[in-house]
Short mmCIF file of N, CA and C in Angstrom, two decimals:
data_model
loop_
_atom_site.label_atom_id
_atom_site.label_comp_id
_atom_site.label_asym_id
_atom_site.label_seq_id
_atom_site.Cartn_x
_atom_site.Cartn_y
_atom_site.Cartn_z
N UNK O 1 -91.32 -1.71 -3.58
CA UNK O 1 -91.11 -2.83 -4.48
C UNK O 1 -91.87 -4.04 -3.95
N UNK O 2 -92.66 -4.65 -4.77
CA UNK O 2 -93.36 -5.89 -4.43
C UNK O 2 -92.82 -6.98 -5.34
N UNK O 3 -92.38 -8.06 -4.75
CA UNK O 3 -92.00 -9.24 -5.53
C UNK O 3 -92.96 -10.34 -5.11
N UNK O 4 -93.71 -10.85 -6.05
CA UNK O 4 -94.73 -11.85 -5.80
C UNK O 4 -94.37 -13.07 -6.62
N UNK O 5 -94.24 -14.21 -5.97
CA UNK O 5 -93.91 -15.44 -6.67
C UNK O 5 -95.04 -16.43 -6.45
N UNK O 6 -95.74 -16.77 -7.51
CA UNK O 6 -96.88 -17.67 -7.44
C UNK O 6 -96.37 -19.09 -7.68
N UNK O 7 -96.27 -19.87 -6.62
CA UNK O 7 -95.65 -21.20 -6.69
C UNK O 7 -96.37 -22.15 -7.63
N UNK O 8 -97.69 -22.11 -7.64
CA UNK O 8 -98.46 -23.06 -8.44
C UNK O 8 -98.09 -22.98 -9.92
N UNK O 9 -97.82 -21.78 -10.40
CA UNK O 9 -97.52 -21.60 -11.82
C UNK O 9 -96.08 -21.17 -12.07
N UNK O 10 -95.25 -21.17 -11.04
CA UNK O 10 -93.86 -20.72 -11.14
C UNK O 10 -93.77 -19.36 -11.83
N UNK O 11 -94.61 -18.45 -11.39
CA UNK O 11 -94.69 -17.11 -11.97
C UNK O 11 -94.16 -16.09 -10.99
N UNK O 12 -93.29 -15.22 -11.47
CA UNK O 12 -92.76 -14.14 -10.64
C UNK O 12 -93.24 -12.81 -11.20
N UNK O 13 -93.69 -11.95 -10.30
CA UNK O 13 -94.17 -10.63 -10.69
C UNK O 13 -93.47 -9.59 -9.84
N UNK O 14 -92.93 -8.57 -10.45
CA UNK O 14 -92.27 -7.48 -9.72
C UNK O 14 -93.04 -6.20 -10.00
N UNK O 15 -93.44 -5.54 -8.93
CA UNK O 15 -94.16 -4.26 -9.03
C UNK O 15 -93.29 -3.19 -8.41
N UNK O 16 -92.68 -2.37 -9.24
CA UNK O 16 -91.79 -1.31 -8.74
C UNK O 16 -92.60 -0.08 -8.37
N UNK O 17 -92.10 0.67 -7.41
CA UNK O 17 -92.71 1.91 -6.95
C UNK O 17 -94.19 1.73 -6.64
N UNK O 18 -94.50 0.67 -5.91
CA UNK O 18 -95.88 0.39 -5.53
C UNK O 18 -96.41 1.43 -4.55
N UNK O 19 -95.54 1.93 -3.69
CA UNK O 19 -95.88 2.97 -2.71
C UNK O 19 -94.79 4.05 -2.75
N UNK O 20 -95.08 5.20 -2.16
CA UNK O 20 -94.10 6.29 -2.10
C UNK O 20 -93.03 6.04 -1.05
N UNK O 21 -93.37 5.27 -0.02
CA UNK O 21 -92.44 4.93 1.06
C UNK O 21 -92.37 3.41 1.18
N UNK O 22 -91.58 2.93 2.14
CA UNK O 22 -91.40 1.50 2.31
C UNK O 22 -92.68 0.77 2.71
N UNK O 23 -92.83 -0.45 2.21
CA UNK O 23 -93.97 -1.29 2.56
C UNK O 23 -93.65 -2.01 3.87
N UNK O 24 -94.53 -1.88 4.84
CA UNK O 24 -94.34 -2.52 6.14
C UNK O 24 -95.12 -3.81 6.29
N UNK O 25 -96.16 -4.00 5.50
CA UNK O 25 -96.99 -5.18 5.71
C UNK O 25 -97.70 -5.56 4.41
N UNK O 26 -98.05 -6.83 4.33
CA UNK O 26 -98.84 -7.30 3.20
C UNK O 26 -99.59 -8.56 3.62
N UNK O 27 -100.64 -8.87 2.90
CA UNK O 27 -101.41 -10.08 3.14
C UNK O 27 -102.03 -10.52 1.82
N UNK O 28 -102.42 -11.78 1.77
CA UNK O 28 -103.05 -12.35 0.59
C UNK O 28 -104.39 -12.93 1.01
N UNK O 29 -105.38 -12.85 0.14
CA UNK O 29 -106.69 -13.44 0.40
C UNK O 29 -107.38 -13.79 -0.90
N UNK O 30 -108.39 -14.63 -0.76
CA UNK O 30 -109.09 -15.11 -1.94
C UNK O 30 -110.60 -15.03 -1.72
N UNK O 31 -111.31 -14.53 -2.72
CA UNK O 31 -112.76 -14.55 -2.73
C UNK O 31 -113.16 -15.62 -3.73
N UNK O 32 -113.48 -16.80 -3.22
CA UNK O 32 -113.77 -17.93 -4.11
C UNK O 32 -115.08 -17.74 -4.86
N UNK O 33 -116.04 -17.03 -4.26
CA UNK O 33 -117.32 -16.79 -4.95
C UNK O 33 -117.14 -15.94 -6.20
N UNK O 34 -116.20 -15.03 -6.18
CA UNK O 34 -115.96 -14.14 -7.32
C UNK O 34 -114.72 -14.55 -8.11
N UNK O 35 -114.06 -15.64 -7.67
CA UNK O 35 -112.85 -16.13 -8.32
C UNK O 35 -111.79 -15.03 -8.44
N UNK O 36 -111.55 -14.35 -7.30
CA UNK O 36 -110.57 -13.26 -7.26
C UNK O 36 -109.55 -13.51 -6.16
N UNK O 37 -108.32 -13.13 -6.44
CA UNK O 37 -107.25 -13.19 -5.46
C UNK O 37 -106.73 -11.78 -5.23
N UNK O 38 -106.54 -11.45 -3.94
CA UNK O 38 -106.12 -10.10 -3.57
C UNK O 38 -104.81 -10.13 -2.80
N UNK O 39 -104.04 -9.09 -2.99
CA UNK O 39 -102.89 -8.80 -2.13
C UNK O 39 -103.12 -7.38 -1.63
N UNK O 40 -102.97 -7.18 -0.33
CA UNK O 40 -103.10 -5.85 0.26
C UNK O 40 -101.73 -5.47 0.79
N UNK O 41 -101.27 -4.27 0.46
CA UNK O 41 -99.99 -3.77 0.97
C UNK O 41 -100.23 -2.48 1.75
N UNK O 42 -99.49 -2.33 2.85
CA UNK O 42 -99.57 -1.13 3.67
C UNK O 42 -98.19 -0.52 3.80
N UNK O 43 -98.14 0.81 3.87
CA UNK O 43 -96.86 1.50 3.78
C UNK O 43 -96.73 2.62 4.79
N UNK O 44 -95.49 3.05 4.98
CA UNK O 44 -95.20 4.22 5.81
C UNK O 44 -95.73 5.51 5.21
N UNK O 45 -96.14 5.48 3.94
CA UNK O 45 -96.71 6.67 3.30
C UNK O 45 -98.19 6.86 3.68
N UNK O 46 -98.66 6.10 4.68
CA UNK O 46 -100.05 6.12 5.17
C UNK O 46 -101.00 5.41 4.23
N UNK O 47 -100.49 4.88 3.13
CA UNK O 47 -101.33 4.29 2.11
C UNK O 47 -101.53 2.79 2.26
N UNK O 48 -102.62 2.37 1.68
CA UNK O 48 -103.01 0.97 1.65
C UNK O 48 -103.50 0.71 0.24
N UNK O 49 -102.96 -0.33 -0.40
CA UNK O 49 -103.35 -0.62 -1.78
C UNK O 49 -103.85 -2.06 -1.86
N UNK O 50 -105.00 -2.22 -2.53
CA UNK O 50 -105.54 -3.54 -2.83
C UNK O 50 -105.16 -3.87 -4.27
N UNK O 51 -104.46 -4.98 -4.42
CA UNK O 51 -104.03 -5.45 -5.73
C UNK O 51 -104.83 -6.70 -6.07
N UNK O 52 -105.19 -6.84 -7.32
CA UNK O 52 -105.83 -8.07 -7.78
C UNK O 52 -104.81 -8.85 -8.60
N UNK O 53 -104.68 -10.13 -8.29
CA UNK O 53 -103.80 -11.00 -9.05
C UNK O 53 -104.63 -11.61 -10.17
N UNK O 54 -104.35 -11.21 -11.40
CA UNK O 54 -105.11 -11.69 -12.54
C UNK O 54 -104.18 -11.83 -13.75
N UNK O 55 -104.33 -12.92 -14.46
CA UNK O 55 -103.51 -13.19 -15.65
C UNK O 55 -102.02 -13.04 -15.37
N UNK O 56 -101.58 -13.58 -14.23
CA UNK O 56 -100.17 -13.55 -13.82
C UNK O 56 -99.63 -12.13 -13.67
N UNK O 57 -100.50 -11.18 -13.36
CA UNK O 57 -100.09 -9.79 -13.16
C UNK O 57 -100.79 -9.22 -11.93
N UNK O 58 -100.12 -8.25 -11.30
CA UNK O 58 -100.74 -7.49 -10.23
C UNK O 58 -101.40 -6.26 -10.83
N UNK O 59 -102.68 -6.09 -10.54
CA UNK O 59 -103.42 -4.94 -11.03
C UNK O 59 -103.89 -4.14 -9.83
N UNK O 60 -103.59 -2.84 -9.80
CA UNK O 60 -104.03 -1.98 -8.71
C UNK O 60 -105.54 -1.85 -8.77
N UNK O 61 -106.20 -2.31 -7.72
CA UNK O 61 -107.66 -2.30 -7.68
C UNK O 61 -108.17 -1.05 -6.95
N UNK O 62 -107.64 -0.82 -5.74
CA UNK O 62 -108.04 0.34 -4.93
C UNK O 62 -106.82 0.92 -4.23
N UNK O 63 -106.81 2.23 -4.09
CA UNK O 63 -105.85 2.92 -3.23
C UNK O 63 -106.66 3.52 -2.09
N UNK O 64 -106.62 2.85 -0.95
CA UNK O 64 -107.42 3.28 0.19
C UNK O 64 -106.75 4.45 0.90
N UNK O 65 -107.53 5.41 1.32
CA UNK O 65 -107.04 6.54 2.08
C UNK O 65 -107.85 6.67 3.36
N UNK O 66 -107.18 7.04 4.44
CA UNK O 66 -107.90 7.22 5.69
C UNK O 66 -106.98 7.24 6.90
N UNK O 67 -105.84 6.56 6.79
CA UNK O 67 -104.90 6.58 7.91
C UNK O 67 -104.09 7.87 7.89
N UNK O 68 -103.75 8.35 9.10
CA UNK O 68 -102.98 9.59 9.23
C UNK O 68 -101.49 9.33 9.45
N UNK O 69 -101.14 8.08 9.77
CA UNK O 69 -99.74 7.68 9.94
C UNK O 69 -99.55 6.34 9.24
N UNK O 70 -98.32 5.84 9.22
CA UNK O 70 -97.98 4.63 8.50
C UNK O 70 -98.82 3.41 8.85
N UNK O 71 -99.15 2.63 7.83
CA UNK O 71 -99.91 1.39 7.99
C UNK O 71 -98.93 0.28 8.37
N UNK O 72 -99.21 -0.41 9.48
CA UNK O 72 -98.26 -1.39 10.01
C UNK O 72 -98.76 -2.83 10.02
N UNK O 73 -100.06 -3.04 9.80
CA UNK O 73 -100.58 -4.40 9.76
C UNK O 73 -101.83 -4.44 8.90
N UNK O 74 -101.99 -5.52 8.13
CA UNK O 74 -103.17 -5.71 7.29
C UNK O 74 -103.59 -7.17 7.35
N UNK O 75 -104.88 -7.40 7.12
CA UNK O 75 -105.38 -8.77 7.03
C UNK O 75 -106.63 -8.76 6.16
N UNK O 76 -106.95 -9.92 5.59
CA UNK O 76 -108.16 -10.12 4.79
C UNK O 76 -108.96 -11.23 5.46
N UNK O 77 -110.29 -11.06 5.53
CA UNK O 77 -111.11 -12.08 6.18
C UNK O 77 -111.15 -13.35 5.34
N UNK O 78 -111.71 -14.41 5.92
CA UNK O 78 -111.66 -15.74 5.29
C UNK O 78 -112.47 -15.83 4.00
N UNK O 79 -113.44 -14.95 3.80
CA UNK O 79 -114.23 -14.99 2.57
C UNK O 79 -113.68 -14.07 1.49
N UNK O 80 -112.65 -13.29 1.82
CA UNK O 80 -112.04 -12.40 0.84
C UNK O 80 -112.90 -11.21 0.48
N UNK O 81 -113.78 -10.80 1.40
CA UNK O 81 -114.68 -9.68 1.12
C UNK O 81 -114.34 -8.43 1.92
N UNK O 82 -113.54 -8.57 2.96
CA UNK O 82 -113.25 -7.46 3.87
C UNK O 82 -111.77 -7.45 4.21
N UNK O 83 -111.18 -6.26 4.19
CA UNK O 83 -109.79 -6.09 4.61
C UNK O 83 -109.77 -5.19 5.84
N UNK O 84 -108.78 -5.41 6.68
CA UNK O 84 -108.57 -4.56 7.86
C UNK O 84 -107.15 -4.03 7.82
N UNK O 85 -106.99 -2.80 8.28
CA UNK O 85 -105.66 -2.19 8.34
C UNK O 85 -105.50 -1.50 9.68
N UNK O 86 -104.29 -1.59 10.24
CA UNK O 86 -103.99 -0.85 11.46
C UNK O 86 -102.80 0.05 11.18
N UNK O 87 -102.73 1.11 11.97
CA UNK O 87 -101.76 2.16 11.67
C UNK O 87 -101.15 2.71 12.95
N UNK O 88 -100.06 3.42 12.79
CA UNK O 88 -99.43 4.11 13.91
C UNK O 88 -100.33 5.21 14.47
N UNK O 89 -101.42 5.54 13.77
CA UNK O 89 -102.39 6.52 14.29
C UNK O 89 -103.38 5.88 15.27
N UNK O 90 -103.19 4.59 15.59
CA UNK O 90 -104.01 3.83 16.55
C UNK O 90 -105.42 3.55 16.05
N UNK O 91 -105.63 3.64 14.76
CA UNK O 91 -106.93 3.31 14.19
C UNK O 91 -106.87 1.99 13.44
N UNK O 92 -107.99 1.28 13.47
CA UNK O 92 -108.20 0.12 12.62
C UNK O 92 -109.32 0.50 11.67
N UNK O 93 -109.06 0.35 10.38
CA UNK O 93 -110.06 0.66 9.37
C UNK O 93 -110.45 -0.63 8.66
N UNK O 94 -111.75 -0.81 8.43
CA UNK O 94 -112.28 -1.98 7.73
C UNK O 94 -112.76 -1.54 6.35
N UNK O 95 -112.35 -2.31 5.34
CA UNK O 95 -112.59 -1.94 3.94
C UNK O 95 -113.35 -3.03 3.22
N UNK O 96 -114.35 -2.66 2.43
CA UNK O 96 -115.09 -3.58 1.59
C UNK O 96 -114.28 -3.81 0.31
N UNK O 97 -113.89 -5.05 0.04
CA UNK O 97 -113.05 -5.33 -1.12
C UNK O 97 -113.83 -5.39 -2.44
N UNK O 98 -115.15 -5.40 -2.36
CA UNK O 98 -115.93 -5.38 -3.59
C UNK O 98 -116.19 -3.96 -4.08
N UNK O 99 -116.31 -3.01 -3.13
CA UNK O 99 -116.62 -1.63 -3.51
C UNK O 99 -115.45 -0.68 -3.29
N UNK O 100 -114.49 -1.08 -2.47
CA UNK O 100 -113.36 -0.20 -2.14
C UNK O 100 -113.69 0.84 -1.09
N UNK O 101 -114.83 0.70 -0.43
CA UNK O 101 -115.27 1.70 0.54
C UNK O 101 -114.87 1.34 1.97
N UNK O 102 -114.63 2.38 2.75
CA UNK O 102 -114.41 2.24 4.18
C UNK O 102 -115.74 1.89 4.82
N UNK O 103 -115.78 0.81 5.62
CA UNK O 103 -117.05 0.39 6.23
C UNK O 103 -117.11 0.68 7.72
N UNK O 104 -115.99 0.57 8.43
CA UNK O 104 -115.99 0.79 9.87
C UNK O 104 -114.64 1.35 10.29
N UNK O 105 -114.65 2.07 11.42
CA UNK O 105 -113.44 2.60 12.03
C UNK O 105 -113.44 2.24 13.50
N UNK O 106 -112.32 1.73 13.98
CA UNK O 106 -112.15 1.47 15.41
C UNK O 106 -110.99 2.33 15.89
N UNK O 107 -111.25 3.16 16.88
CA UNK O 107 -110.22 4.01 17.47
C UNK O 107 -109.65 3.31 18.69
N UNK O 108 -108.43 2.83 18.58
CA UNK O 108 -107.77 2.15 19.68
C UNK O 108 -107.02 3.12 20.56
N UNK O 109 -106.57 2.62 21.70
CA UNK O 109 -105.70 3.41 22.56
C UNK O 109 -104.33 3.49 21.90
N UNK O 110 -103.53 4.51 22.25
CA UNK O 110 -102.19 4.59 21.67
C UNK O 110 -101.42 3.28 21.84
N UNK O 111 -100.80 2.84 20.78
CA UNK O 111 -99.98 1.62 20.74
C UNK O 111 -100.78 0.33 20.89
N UNK O 112 -102.12 0.39 20.74
CA UNK O 112 -102.94 -0.81 20.88
C UNK O 112 -103.18 -1.55 19.57
N UNK O 113 -102.70 -1.05 18.47
CA UNK O 113 -103.05 -1.66 17.19
C UNK O 113 -101.82 -2.02 16.37
N UNK O 114 -100.84 -2.61 17.00
CA UNK O 114 -99.60 -2.95 16.30
C UNK O 114 -99.81 -4.06 15.27
N UNK O 115 -100.60 -5.05 15.61
CA UNK O 115 -100.82 -6.18 14.71
C UNK O 115 -102.29 -6.59 14.77
N UNK O 116 -102.82 -7.11 13.66
CA UNK O 116 -104.22 -7.50 13.61
C UNK O 116 -104.37 -8.84 12.91
N UNK O 117 -105.47 -9.56 13.23
CA UNK O 117 -105.77 -10.83 12.56
C UNK O 117 -107.26 -11.11 12.68
N UNK O 118 -107.90 -11.45 11.56
CA UNK O 118 -109.30 -11.85 11.56
C UNK O 118 -109.45 -13.24 12.16
N UNK O 119 -110.56 -13.48 12.85
CA UNK O 119 -110.89 -14.83 13.31
C UNK O 119 -111.32 -15.64 12.08
N UNK O 120 -111.23 -16.98 12.15
CA UNK O 120 -111.60 -17.80 10.99
C UNK O 120 -113.03 -17.58 10.51
N UNK O 121 -113.96 -17.25 11.42
CA UNK O 121 -115.34 -17.00 11.02
C UNK O 121 -115.59 -15.53 10.64
N UNK O 122 -114.55 -14.71 10.67
CA UNK O 122 -114.59 -13.29 10.28
C UNK O 122 -115.42 -12.41 11.21
N UNK O 123 -115.85 -12.94 12.35
CA UNK O 123 -116.67 -12.14 13.28
C UNK O 123 -115.84 -11.22 14.15
N UNK O 124 -114.58 -11.58 14.39
CA UNK O 124 -113.74 -10.81 15.29
C UNK O 124 -112.41 -10.46 14.64
N UNK O 125 -111.82 -9.40 15.16
CA UNK O 125 -110.49 -8.99 14.76
C UNK O 125 -109.67 -8.89 16.03
N UNK O 126 -108.60 -9.67 16.12
CA UNK O 126 -107.71 -9.58 17.28
C UNK O 126 -106.67 -8.51 16.99
N UNK O 127 -106.36 -7.70 18.01
CA UNK O 127 -105.33 -6.68 17.88
C UNK O 127 -104.29 -6.89 18.95
N UNK O 128 -103.04 -6.72 18.61
CA UNK O 128 -101.95 -6.84 19.57
C UNK O 128 -101.28 -5.50 19.78
N UNK O 129 -100.78 -5.27 21.00
CA UNK O 129 -100.25 -3.95 21.34
C UNK O 129 -98.82 -4.00 21.87
N UNK O 130 -98.23 -2.81 21.98
CA UNK O 130 -96.91 -2.66 22.60
C UNK O 130 -96.96 -3.00 24.09
N UNK O 131 -98.11 -2.80 24.70
CA UNK O 131 -98.23 -2.95 26.15
C UNK O 131 -98.59 -4.36 26.59
N UNK O 132 -98.68 -5.29 25.66
CA UNK O 132 -98.98 -6.67 26.01
C UNK O 132 -100.45 -6.98 26.11
N UNK O 133 -101.27 -6.24 25.43
CA UNK O 133 -102.71 -6.45 25.47
C UNK O 133 -103.18 -6.98 24.11
N UNK O 134 -104.02 -8.01 24.14
CA UNK O 134 -104.68 -8.50 22.94
C UNK O 134 -106.16 -8.16 23.09
N UNK O 135 -106.68 -7.36 22.18
CA UNK O 135 -108.09 -6.97 22.21
C UNK O 135 -108.85 -7.74 21.14
N UNK O 136 -110.09 -8.08 21.45
CA UNK O 136 -110.98 -8.73 20.49
C UNK O 136 -112.03 -7.71 20.08
N UNK O 137 -112.03 -7.35 18.79
CA UNK O 137 -112.93 -6.34 18.25
C UNK O 137 -114.03 -7.04 17.45
N UNK O 138 -115.29 -6.70 17.73
CA UNK O 138 -116.42 -7.21 16.97
C UNK O 138 -116.43 -6.50 15.61
N UNK O 139 -116.36 -7.25 14.53
CA UNK O 139 -116.27 -6.65 13.19
C UNK O 139 -117.55 -5.91 12.82
N UNK O 140 -118.71 -6.42 13.22
CA UNK O 140 -119.99 -5.77 12.87
C UNK O 140 -120.18 -4.44 13.58
N UNK O 141 -119.81 -4.38 14.86
CA UNK O 141 -120.07 -3.17 15.65
C UNK O 141 -118.86 -2.27 15.82
N UNK O 142 -117.67 -2.78 15.49
CA UNK O 142 -116.40 -2.06 15.72
C UNK O 142 -116.23 -1.69 17.19
N UNK O 143 -116.70 -2.57 18.07
CA UNK O 143 -116.57 -2.37 19.51
C UNK O 143 -115.69 -3.46 20.11
N UNK O 144 -114.95 -3.11 21.17
CA UNK O 144 -114.12 -4.09 21.85
C UNK O 144 -115.01 -5.03 22.66
N UNK O 145 -114.84 -6.33 22.45
CA UNK O 145 -115.63 -7.35 23.15
C UNK O 145 -114.90 -7.90 24.36
N UNK O 146 -113.59 -7.83 24.36
CA UNK O 146 -112.81 -8.35 25.47
C UNK O 146 -111.33 -8.13 25.23
N UNK O 147 -110.54 -8.44 26.25
CA UNK O 147 -109.09 -8.30 26.11
C UNK O 147 -108.37 -9.29 27.00
N UNK O 148 -107.13 -9.57 26.64
CA UNK O 148 -106.26 -10.47 27.39
C UNK O 148 -104.96 -9.73 27.65
N UNK O 149 -104.51 -9.72 28.89
CA UNK O 149 -103.23 -9.09 29.24
C UNK O 149 -102.12 -10.14 29.21
N UNK O 150 -101.01 -9.81 28.59
CA UNK O 150 -99.88 -10.74 28.48
C UNK O 150 -98.66 -10.22 29.23
N UNK O 151 -98.86 -9.77 30.44
CA UNK O 151 -97.78 -9.36 31.35
C UNK O 151 -96.88 -8.29 30.77
N UNK O 152 -97.44 -7.35 30.03
CA UNK O 152 -96.66 -6.23 29.53
C UNK O 152 -95.73 -6.54 28.38
N UNK O 153 -95.85 -7.70 27.78
CA UNK O 153 -94.98 -8.08 26.66
C UNK O 153 -95.50 -7.47 25.36
N UNK O 154 -94.61 -7.04 24.51
CA UNK O 154 -94.94 -6.48 23.20
C UNK O 154 -95.51 -7.59 22.32
N UNK O 155 -96.75 -7.45 21.87
CA UNK O 155 -97.37 -8.43 20.98
C UNK O 155 -96.98 -8.05 19.55
N UNK O 156 -96.05 -8.79 19.01
CA UNK O 156 -95.47 -8.47 17.71
C UNK O 156 -96.29 -9.02 16.54
N UNK O 157 -96.91 -10.18 16.74
CA UNK O 157 -97.65 -10.81 15.66
C UNK O 157 -98.76 -11.68 16.22
N UNK O 158 -99.86 -11.80 15.49
CA UNK O 158 -101.00 -12.64 15.86
C UNK O 158 -101.36 -13.54 14.69
N UNK O 159 -101.84 -14.74 14.99
CA UNK O 159 -102.35 -15.62 13.94
C UNK O 159 -103.40 -16.54 14.55
N UNK O 160 -104.45 -16.79 13.82
CA UNK O 160 -105.48 -17.74 14.24
C UNK O 160 -105.17 -19.10 13.65
N UNK O 161 -105.45 -20.13 14.43
CA UNK O 161 -105.38 -21.50 13.96
C UNK O 161 -106.67 -22.16 14.43
N UNK O 162 -107.59 -22.36 13.52
CA UNK O 162 -108.88 -22.96 13.81
C UNK O 162 -109.58 -22.24 14.95
N UNK O 163 -109.61 -22.84 16.14
CA UNK O 163 -110.38 -22.31 17.27
C UNK O 163 -109.54 -21.52 18.26
N UNK O 164 -108.27 -21.31 17.99
CA UNK O 164 -107.43 -20.56 18.92
C UNK O 164 -106.53 -19.62 18.14
N UNK O 165 -105.93 -18.68 18.86
CA UNK O 165 -104.95 -17.83 18.19
C UNK O 165 -103.66 -17.87 18.98
N UNK O 166 -102.57 -17.61 18.28
CA UNK O 166 -101.28 -17.58 18.95
C UNK O 166 -100.67 -16.20 18.79
N UNK O 167 -99.84 -15.84 19.74
CA UNK O 167 -99.19 -14.53 19.75
C UNK O 167 -97.69 -14.73 19.78
N UNK O 168 -96.99 -13.87 19.08
CA UNK O 168 -95.54 -13.80 19.22
C UNK O 168 -95.26 -12.54 20.01
N UNK O 169 -94.60 -12.70 21.14
CA UNK O 169 -94.32 -11.55 22.01
C UNK O 169 -92.82 -11.38 22.17
N UNK O 170 -92.40 -10.16 22.43
CA UNK O 170 -90.99 -9.86 22.66
C UNK O 170 -90.78 -9.59 24.13
N UNK O 171 -89.69 -10.10 24.67
CA UNK O 171 -89.35 -9.83 26.08
C UNK O 171 -88.77 -8.46 26.24
#
């Protein structure tokens, strides 16, 4: 079930049976050049769906396939052209939102891809892990550029703010 409430227009949209299993993650992004707004949802059914918000309705744009286990984190880059998804299968998949095609795959270590976030310039993808590691993945090459150890704390969530990112960790 997806409940989307668009504050600007006081519009509520309910999408029932969006996935076969529970939705674990979602994100919103906008492609201003194409005047499109997207919502990406990820589920325990291994599925990832790109929805387009148009005429106060959610329209299924793409049903991405590629993960072997549940999708646990999604993000859209700042230009609204690329989506990233991470899964319990330890893979990060990058998707072109204009064509619906898989563009890159990053194979992480087990439990290294719990949460993901694009950098503001869309050049990097930060990943957070169960083991307290934050990895920086180059979006063009799908290679790890560096990592930060956070004393073994579970990195539950990541977010960028301008030139820095913050992590929410569990003790």
